[in-house]
Short mmCIF file of C-alpha atoms in Angstrom, two decimals:
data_model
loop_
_atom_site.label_atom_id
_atom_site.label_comp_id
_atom_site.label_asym_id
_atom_site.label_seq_id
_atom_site.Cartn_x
_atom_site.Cartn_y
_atom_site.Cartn_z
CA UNK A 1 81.27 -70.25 -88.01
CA UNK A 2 77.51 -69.39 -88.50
CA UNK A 3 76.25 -65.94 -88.36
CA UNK A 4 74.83 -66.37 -84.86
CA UNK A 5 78.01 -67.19 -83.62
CA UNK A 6 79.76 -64.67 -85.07
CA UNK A 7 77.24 -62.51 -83.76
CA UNK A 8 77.26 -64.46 -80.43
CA UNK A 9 81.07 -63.41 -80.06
CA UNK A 10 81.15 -60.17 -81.38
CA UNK A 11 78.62 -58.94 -78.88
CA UNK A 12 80.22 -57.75 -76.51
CA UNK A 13 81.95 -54.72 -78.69
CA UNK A 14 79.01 -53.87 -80.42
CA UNK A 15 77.49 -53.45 -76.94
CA UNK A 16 80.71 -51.69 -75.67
CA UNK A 17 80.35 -49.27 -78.85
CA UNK A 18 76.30 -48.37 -78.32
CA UNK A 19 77.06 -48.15 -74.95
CA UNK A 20 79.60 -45.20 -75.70
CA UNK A 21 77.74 -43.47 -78.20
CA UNK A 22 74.85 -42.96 -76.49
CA UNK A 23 75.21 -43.31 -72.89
CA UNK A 24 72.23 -46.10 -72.32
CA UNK A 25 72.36 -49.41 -71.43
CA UNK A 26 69.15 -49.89 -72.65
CA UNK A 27 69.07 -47.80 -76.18
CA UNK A 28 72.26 -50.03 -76.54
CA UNK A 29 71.18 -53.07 -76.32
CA UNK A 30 68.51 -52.52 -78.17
CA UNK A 31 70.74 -50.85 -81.44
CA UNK A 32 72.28 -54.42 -80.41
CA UNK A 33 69.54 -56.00 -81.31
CA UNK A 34 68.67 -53.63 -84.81
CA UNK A 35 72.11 -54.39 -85.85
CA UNK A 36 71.18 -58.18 -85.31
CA UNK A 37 68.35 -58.09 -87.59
CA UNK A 38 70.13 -56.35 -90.12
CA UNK A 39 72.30 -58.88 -90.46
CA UNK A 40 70.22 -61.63 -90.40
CA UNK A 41 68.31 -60.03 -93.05
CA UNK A 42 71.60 -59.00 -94.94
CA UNK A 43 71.77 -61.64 -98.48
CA UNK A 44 75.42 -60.87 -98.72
CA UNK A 45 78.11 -62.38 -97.01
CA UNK A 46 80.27 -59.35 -95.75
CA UNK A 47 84.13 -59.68 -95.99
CA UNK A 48 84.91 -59.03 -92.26
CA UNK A 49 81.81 -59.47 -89.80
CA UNK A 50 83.30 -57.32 -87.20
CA UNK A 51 83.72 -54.55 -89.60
CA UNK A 52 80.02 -55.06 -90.78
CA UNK A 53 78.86 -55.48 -87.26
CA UNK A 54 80.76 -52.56 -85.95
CA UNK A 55 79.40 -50.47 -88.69
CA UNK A 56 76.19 -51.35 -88.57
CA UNK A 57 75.80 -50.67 -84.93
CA UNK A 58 77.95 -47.34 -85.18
CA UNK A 59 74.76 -45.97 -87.72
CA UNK A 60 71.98 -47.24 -85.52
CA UNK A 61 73.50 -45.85 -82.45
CA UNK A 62 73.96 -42.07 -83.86
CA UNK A 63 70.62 -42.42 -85.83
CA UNK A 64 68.73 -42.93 -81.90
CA UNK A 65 71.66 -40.08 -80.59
CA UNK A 66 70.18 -37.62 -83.12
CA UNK A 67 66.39 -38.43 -81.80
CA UNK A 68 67.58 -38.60 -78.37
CA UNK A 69 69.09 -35.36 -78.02
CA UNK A 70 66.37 -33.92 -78.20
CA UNK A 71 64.70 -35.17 -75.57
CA UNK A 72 68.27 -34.89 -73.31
CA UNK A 73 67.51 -31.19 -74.00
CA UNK A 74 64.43 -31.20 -72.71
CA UNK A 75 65.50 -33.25 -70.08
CA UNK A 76 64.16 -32.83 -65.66
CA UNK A 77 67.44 -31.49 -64.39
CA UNK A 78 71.08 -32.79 -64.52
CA UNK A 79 71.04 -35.71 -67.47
CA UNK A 80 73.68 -38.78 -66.48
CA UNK A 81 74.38 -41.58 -68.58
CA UNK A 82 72.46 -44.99 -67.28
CA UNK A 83 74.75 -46.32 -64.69
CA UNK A 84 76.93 -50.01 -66.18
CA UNK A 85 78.52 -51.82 -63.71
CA UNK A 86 80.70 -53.78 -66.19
CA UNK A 87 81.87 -53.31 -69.33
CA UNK A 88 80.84 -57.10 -71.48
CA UNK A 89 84.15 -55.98 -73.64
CA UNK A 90 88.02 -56.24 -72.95
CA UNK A 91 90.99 -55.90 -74.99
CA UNK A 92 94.25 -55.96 -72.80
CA UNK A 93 96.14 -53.55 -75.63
CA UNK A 94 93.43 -51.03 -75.23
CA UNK A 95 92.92 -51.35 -71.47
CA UNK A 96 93.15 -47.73 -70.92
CA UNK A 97 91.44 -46.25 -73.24
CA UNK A 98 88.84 -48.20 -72.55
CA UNK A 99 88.25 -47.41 -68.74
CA UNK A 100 89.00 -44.00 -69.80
CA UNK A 101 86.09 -43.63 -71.86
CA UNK A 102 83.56 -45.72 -69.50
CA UNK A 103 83.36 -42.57 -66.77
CA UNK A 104 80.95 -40.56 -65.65
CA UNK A 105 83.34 -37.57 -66.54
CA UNK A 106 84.09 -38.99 -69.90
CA UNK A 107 80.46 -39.83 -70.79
CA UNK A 108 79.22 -36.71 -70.49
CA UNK A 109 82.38 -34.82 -72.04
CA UNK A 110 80.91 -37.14 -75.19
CA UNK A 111 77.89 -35.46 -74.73
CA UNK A 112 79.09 -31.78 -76.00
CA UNK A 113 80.43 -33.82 -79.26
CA UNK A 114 78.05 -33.85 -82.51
CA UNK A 115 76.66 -37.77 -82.92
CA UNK A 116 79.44 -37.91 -85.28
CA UNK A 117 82.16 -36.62 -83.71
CA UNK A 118 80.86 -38.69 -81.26
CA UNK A 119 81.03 -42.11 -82.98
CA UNK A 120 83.96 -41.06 -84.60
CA UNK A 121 85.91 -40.45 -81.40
CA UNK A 122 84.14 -43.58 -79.84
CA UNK A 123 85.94 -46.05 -83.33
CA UNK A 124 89.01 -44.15 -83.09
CA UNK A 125 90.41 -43.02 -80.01
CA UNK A 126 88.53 -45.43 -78.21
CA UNK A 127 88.21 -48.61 -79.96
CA UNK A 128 91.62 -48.10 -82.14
CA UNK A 129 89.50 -48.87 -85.49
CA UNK A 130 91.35 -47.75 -89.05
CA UNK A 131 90.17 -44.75 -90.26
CA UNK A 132 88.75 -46.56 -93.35
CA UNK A 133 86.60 -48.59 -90.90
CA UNK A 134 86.04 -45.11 -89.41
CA UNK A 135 84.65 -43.85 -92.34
CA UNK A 136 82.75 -46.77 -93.59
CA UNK A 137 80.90 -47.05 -90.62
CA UNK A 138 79.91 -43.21 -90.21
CA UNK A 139 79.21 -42.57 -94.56
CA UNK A 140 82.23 -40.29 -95.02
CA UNK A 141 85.49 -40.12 -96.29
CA UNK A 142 88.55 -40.36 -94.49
CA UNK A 143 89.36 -36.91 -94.66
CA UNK A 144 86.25 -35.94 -93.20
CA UNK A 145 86.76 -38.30 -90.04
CA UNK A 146 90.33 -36.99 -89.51
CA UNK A 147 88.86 -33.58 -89.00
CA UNK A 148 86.17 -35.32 -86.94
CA UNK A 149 88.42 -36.87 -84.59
CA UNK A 150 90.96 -33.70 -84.33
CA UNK A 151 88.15 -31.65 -83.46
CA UNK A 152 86.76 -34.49 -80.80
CA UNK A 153 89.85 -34.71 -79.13
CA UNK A 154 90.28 -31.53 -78.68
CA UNK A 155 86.81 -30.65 -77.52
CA UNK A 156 87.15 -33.82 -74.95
CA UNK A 157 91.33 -33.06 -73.65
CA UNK A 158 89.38 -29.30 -73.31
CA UNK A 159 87.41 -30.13 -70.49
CA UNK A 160 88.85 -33.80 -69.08
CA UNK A 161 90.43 -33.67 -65.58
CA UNK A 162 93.22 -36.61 -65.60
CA UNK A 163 91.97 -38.77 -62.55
CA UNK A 164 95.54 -40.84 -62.44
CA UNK A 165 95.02 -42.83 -59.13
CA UNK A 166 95.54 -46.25 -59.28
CA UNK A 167 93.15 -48.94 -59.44
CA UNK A 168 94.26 -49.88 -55.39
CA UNK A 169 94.57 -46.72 -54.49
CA UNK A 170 90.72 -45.82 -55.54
CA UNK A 171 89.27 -48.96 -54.23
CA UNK A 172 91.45 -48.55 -50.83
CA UNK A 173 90.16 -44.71 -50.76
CA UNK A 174 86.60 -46.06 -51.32
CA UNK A 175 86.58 -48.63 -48.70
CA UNK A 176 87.26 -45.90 -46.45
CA UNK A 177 84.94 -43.52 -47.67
CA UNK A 178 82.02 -46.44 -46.74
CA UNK A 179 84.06 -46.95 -43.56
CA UNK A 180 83.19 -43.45 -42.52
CA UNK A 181 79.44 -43.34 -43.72
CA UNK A 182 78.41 -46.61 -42.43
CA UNK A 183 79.58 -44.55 -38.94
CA UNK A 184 78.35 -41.37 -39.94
CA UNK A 185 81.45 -39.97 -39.17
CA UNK A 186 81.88 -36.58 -40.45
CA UNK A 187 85.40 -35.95 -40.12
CA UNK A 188 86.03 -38.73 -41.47
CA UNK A 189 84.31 -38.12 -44.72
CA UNK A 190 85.92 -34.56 -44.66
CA UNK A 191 89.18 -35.91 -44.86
CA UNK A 192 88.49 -38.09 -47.87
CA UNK A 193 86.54 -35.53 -49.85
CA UNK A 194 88.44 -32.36 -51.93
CA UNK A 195 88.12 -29.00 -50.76
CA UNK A 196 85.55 -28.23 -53.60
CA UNK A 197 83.81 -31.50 -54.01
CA UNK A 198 80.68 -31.48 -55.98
CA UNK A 199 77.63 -34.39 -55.10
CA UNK A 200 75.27 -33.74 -57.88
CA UNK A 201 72.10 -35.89 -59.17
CA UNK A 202 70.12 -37.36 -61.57
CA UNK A 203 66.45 -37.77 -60.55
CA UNK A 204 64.60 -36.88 -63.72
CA UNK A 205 61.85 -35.39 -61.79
CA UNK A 206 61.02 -39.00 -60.56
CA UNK A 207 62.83 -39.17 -57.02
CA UNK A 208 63.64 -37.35 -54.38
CA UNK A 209 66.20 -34.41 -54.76
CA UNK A 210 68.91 -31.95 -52.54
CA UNK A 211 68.24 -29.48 -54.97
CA UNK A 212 70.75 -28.37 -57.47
CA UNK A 213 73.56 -30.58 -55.51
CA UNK A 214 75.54 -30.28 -52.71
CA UNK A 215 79.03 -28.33 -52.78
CA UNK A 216 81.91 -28.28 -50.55
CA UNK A 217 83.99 -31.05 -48.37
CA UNK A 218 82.00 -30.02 -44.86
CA UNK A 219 78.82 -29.65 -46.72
CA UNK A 220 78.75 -32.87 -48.49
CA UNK A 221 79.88 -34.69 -45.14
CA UNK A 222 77.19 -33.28 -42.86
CA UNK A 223 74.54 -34.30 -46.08
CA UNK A 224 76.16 -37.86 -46.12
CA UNK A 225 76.45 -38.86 -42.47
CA UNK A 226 72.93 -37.35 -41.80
CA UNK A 227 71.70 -40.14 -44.84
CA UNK A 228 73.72 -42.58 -43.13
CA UNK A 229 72.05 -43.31 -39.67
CA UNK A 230 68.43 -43.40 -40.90
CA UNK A 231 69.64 -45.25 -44.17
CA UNK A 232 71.00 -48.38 -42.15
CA UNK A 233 67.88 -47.97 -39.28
CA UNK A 234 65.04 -48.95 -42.51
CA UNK A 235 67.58 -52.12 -42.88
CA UNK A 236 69.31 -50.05 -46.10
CA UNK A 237 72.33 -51.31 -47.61
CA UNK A 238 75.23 -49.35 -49.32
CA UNK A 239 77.00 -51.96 -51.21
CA UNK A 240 80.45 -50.79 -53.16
CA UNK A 241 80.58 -51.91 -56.45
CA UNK A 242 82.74 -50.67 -59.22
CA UNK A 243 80.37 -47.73 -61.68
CA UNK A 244 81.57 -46.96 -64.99
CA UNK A 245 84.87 -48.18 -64.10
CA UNK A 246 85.32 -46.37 -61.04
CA UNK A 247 84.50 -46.72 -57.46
CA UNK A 248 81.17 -46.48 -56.26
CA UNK A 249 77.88 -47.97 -54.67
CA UNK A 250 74.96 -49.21 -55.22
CA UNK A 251 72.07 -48.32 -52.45
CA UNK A 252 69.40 -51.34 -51.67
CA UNK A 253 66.41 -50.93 -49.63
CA UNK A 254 65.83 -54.18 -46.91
CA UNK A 255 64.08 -56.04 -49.44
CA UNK A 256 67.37 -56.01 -52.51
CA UNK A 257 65.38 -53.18 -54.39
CA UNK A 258 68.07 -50.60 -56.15
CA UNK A 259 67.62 -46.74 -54.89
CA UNK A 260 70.34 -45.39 -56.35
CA UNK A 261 73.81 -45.30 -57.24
CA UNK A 262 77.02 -43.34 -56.57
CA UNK A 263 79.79 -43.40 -59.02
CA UNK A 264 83.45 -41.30 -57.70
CA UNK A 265 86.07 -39.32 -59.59
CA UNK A 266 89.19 -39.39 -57.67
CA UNK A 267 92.09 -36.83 -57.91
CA UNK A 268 95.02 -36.43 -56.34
CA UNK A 269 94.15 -38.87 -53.49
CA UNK A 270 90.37 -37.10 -52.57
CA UNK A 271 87.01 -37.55 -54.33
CA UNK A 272 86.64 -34.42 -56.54
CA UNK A 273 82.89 -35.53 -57.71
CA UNK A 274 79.93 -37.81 -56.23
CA UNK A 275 77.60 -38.62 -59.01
CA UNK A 276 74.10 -40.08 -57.90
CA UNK A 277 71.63 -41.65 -60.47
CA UNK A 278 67.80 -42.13 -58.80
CA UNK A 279 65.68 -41.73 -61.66
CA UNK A 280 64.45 -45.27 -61.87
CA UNK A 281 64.27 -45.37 -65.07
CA UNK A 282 67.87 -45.63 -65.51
CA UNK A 283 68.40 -48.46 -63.05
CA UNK A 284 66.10 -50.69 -63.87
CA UNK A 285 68.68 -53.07 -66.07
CA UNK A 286 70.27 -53.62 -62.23
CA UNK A 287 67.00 -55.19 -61.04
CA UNK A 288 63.71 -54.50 -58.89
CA UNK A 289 64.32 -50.83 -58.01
CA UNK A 290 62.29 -49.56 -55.21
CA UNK A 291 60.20 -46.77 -54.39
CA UNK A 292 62.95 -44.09 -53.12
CA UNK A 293 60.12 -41.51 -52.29
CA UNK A 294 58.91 -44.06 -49.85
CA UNK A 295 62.51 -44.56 -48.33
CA UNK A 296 63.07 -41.02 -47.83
CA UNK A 297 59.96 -40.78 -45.87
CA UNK A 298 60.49 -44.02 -43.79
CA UNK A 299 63.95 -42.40 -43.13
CA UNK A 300 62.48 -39.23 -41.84
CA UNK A 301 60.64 -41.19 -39.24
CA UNK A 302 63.79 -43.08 -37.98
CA UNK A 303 65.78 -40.07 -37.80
CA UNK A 304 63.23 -38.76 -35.45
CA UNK A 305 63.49 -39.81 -31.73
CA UNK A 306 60.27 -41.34 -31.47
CA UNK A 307 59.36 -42.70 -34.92
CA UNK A 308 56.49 -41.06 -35.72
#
């Protein structure tokens, strides 16, 4: 097998890693590519390609963390990870872990680690690597990445809710979550939402925003069917569609552009958190995105009685 097809099929994880470490689909596929050229460039013929790869990829992922952090910290409001609809990657044997560590929730749980607990969690919890991959791939010894990954799991059980629904059970909550806003029917949106429900957003200071969020089941209803009518008047679109492995939507203005999209947690049979993502800088690897200042004004006018 050449190097580009090794390459070709290993892919997929080194995307799947990136992806994890620094919570950017596009700052991973572009450590992707680095770790591409390194190996083309690379006049030795490594002993395992995945372990090279996966290395390789692992270093140029917490090199742009490091850089990146700072700029998270100096970041326009709430900071969510780019929104992926699918994860390239699967591994039946690790099916769980995986989807675990694809959330919202879990994505930014990553984001109180150190870059290396980080990437050390990511290899070893996650991806079930050795620690002596663990520690070739991060420059330390094994030691070190044991105490790495104690304190990352304990920093991540710390502050993880367990959101055990079942894959049927989320998507049939979902579909009537959309039921309800398509209507605009309050009640109906109560009854699906917890008690203390959270809908927060990411704009970046580059789209419209309902402040610091919106808290509370009758609060977050009212704010949701009131989007609803005007949404679907403009010729708006909520279309479900999985979000970092769990339920969610993406929002299209009449002409397919994205606007935004929602991604659930679930627990104990009610949506706990709504997480939006509208800076359009984070959805432009899902295509055209539109202007969403200009839909929330054409909005306004249809939720007035005479247009204007």
């Amino acid at each position: 097998m050449s190097r580009v097809e090794e390459f070709q099929e290993l892919r997929p994880l080194l995307f799947s890693i990136a992806y994890r470490i620094l919570g950017s689909v596009s700052e991973a596929e572009d450590a992707v590519q680095e770790t591409w050229l390194r190996y083309e460039a690379s006049p030795a013929e490594p002993v395992s390609a995945k372990a090279f790869l996966s290395a390789t990829v692992s270093r140029v992922a917490i090199d742009v963390l490091r850089s990146a952090r700072v700029r998270r910290e100096q970041y326009t409001g709430q900071w969510f990870p780019e929104p992926l609809l699918a994860d390239p990657y699967e591994d039946p044997e690790r099916s769980a872990e995986l989807a675990d560590s694809l959330s919202m929730a879990a994505l930014l749980l990553l984001e109180r680690l150190s870059p290396l607990e980080r990437a050390v969690f990511v290899l070893r919890e996650v991806f079930g690597f050795g620690f002596g991959e663990v520690a070739s791939a991060v420059g330390r010894s094994e030691a070190a990445c044991r105490q790495l990954a104690v304190r990352a799991r304990r920093h991540m059980n710390t502050g993880r809710a367990r959101f055990e629904a079942g894959r049927r059970e989320r998507e049939e909550l979902a579909r009537r979550f959309f039921d309800a806003f398509r209507e605009g029917d309050v009640e109906g949106l109560r009854g699906l939402l917890a008690a203390d429900v959270s809908m927060v957003a990411d704009s970046g200071g580059k789209a419209p925003l309902w402040g610091g969020g919106v808290f509370g089941a009758g609060n977050v209803a009212r704010v949701l069917a009131a989007i609803a009518g005007p949404f679907d008047r403009i010729g708006g679109v909520a279309e479900p569609h999985e979000v970092n492995g769990q339920p969610g939507a993406i929002f299209l203005d009449r002409d397919g552009r994205v606007v935004n999209t929602l991604a659930f947690d679930i627990l104990n049979g009610r949506i706990q958190t709504i997480r939006a993502v509208l800076n359009p800088d984070k959805l432009r690897h899902l295509g055209p995105v539109a202007d969403a200042w200009a839909v929330v004004r054409e909005a306004g006018r249809a939720r007035r009685p005479d247009g204007v």
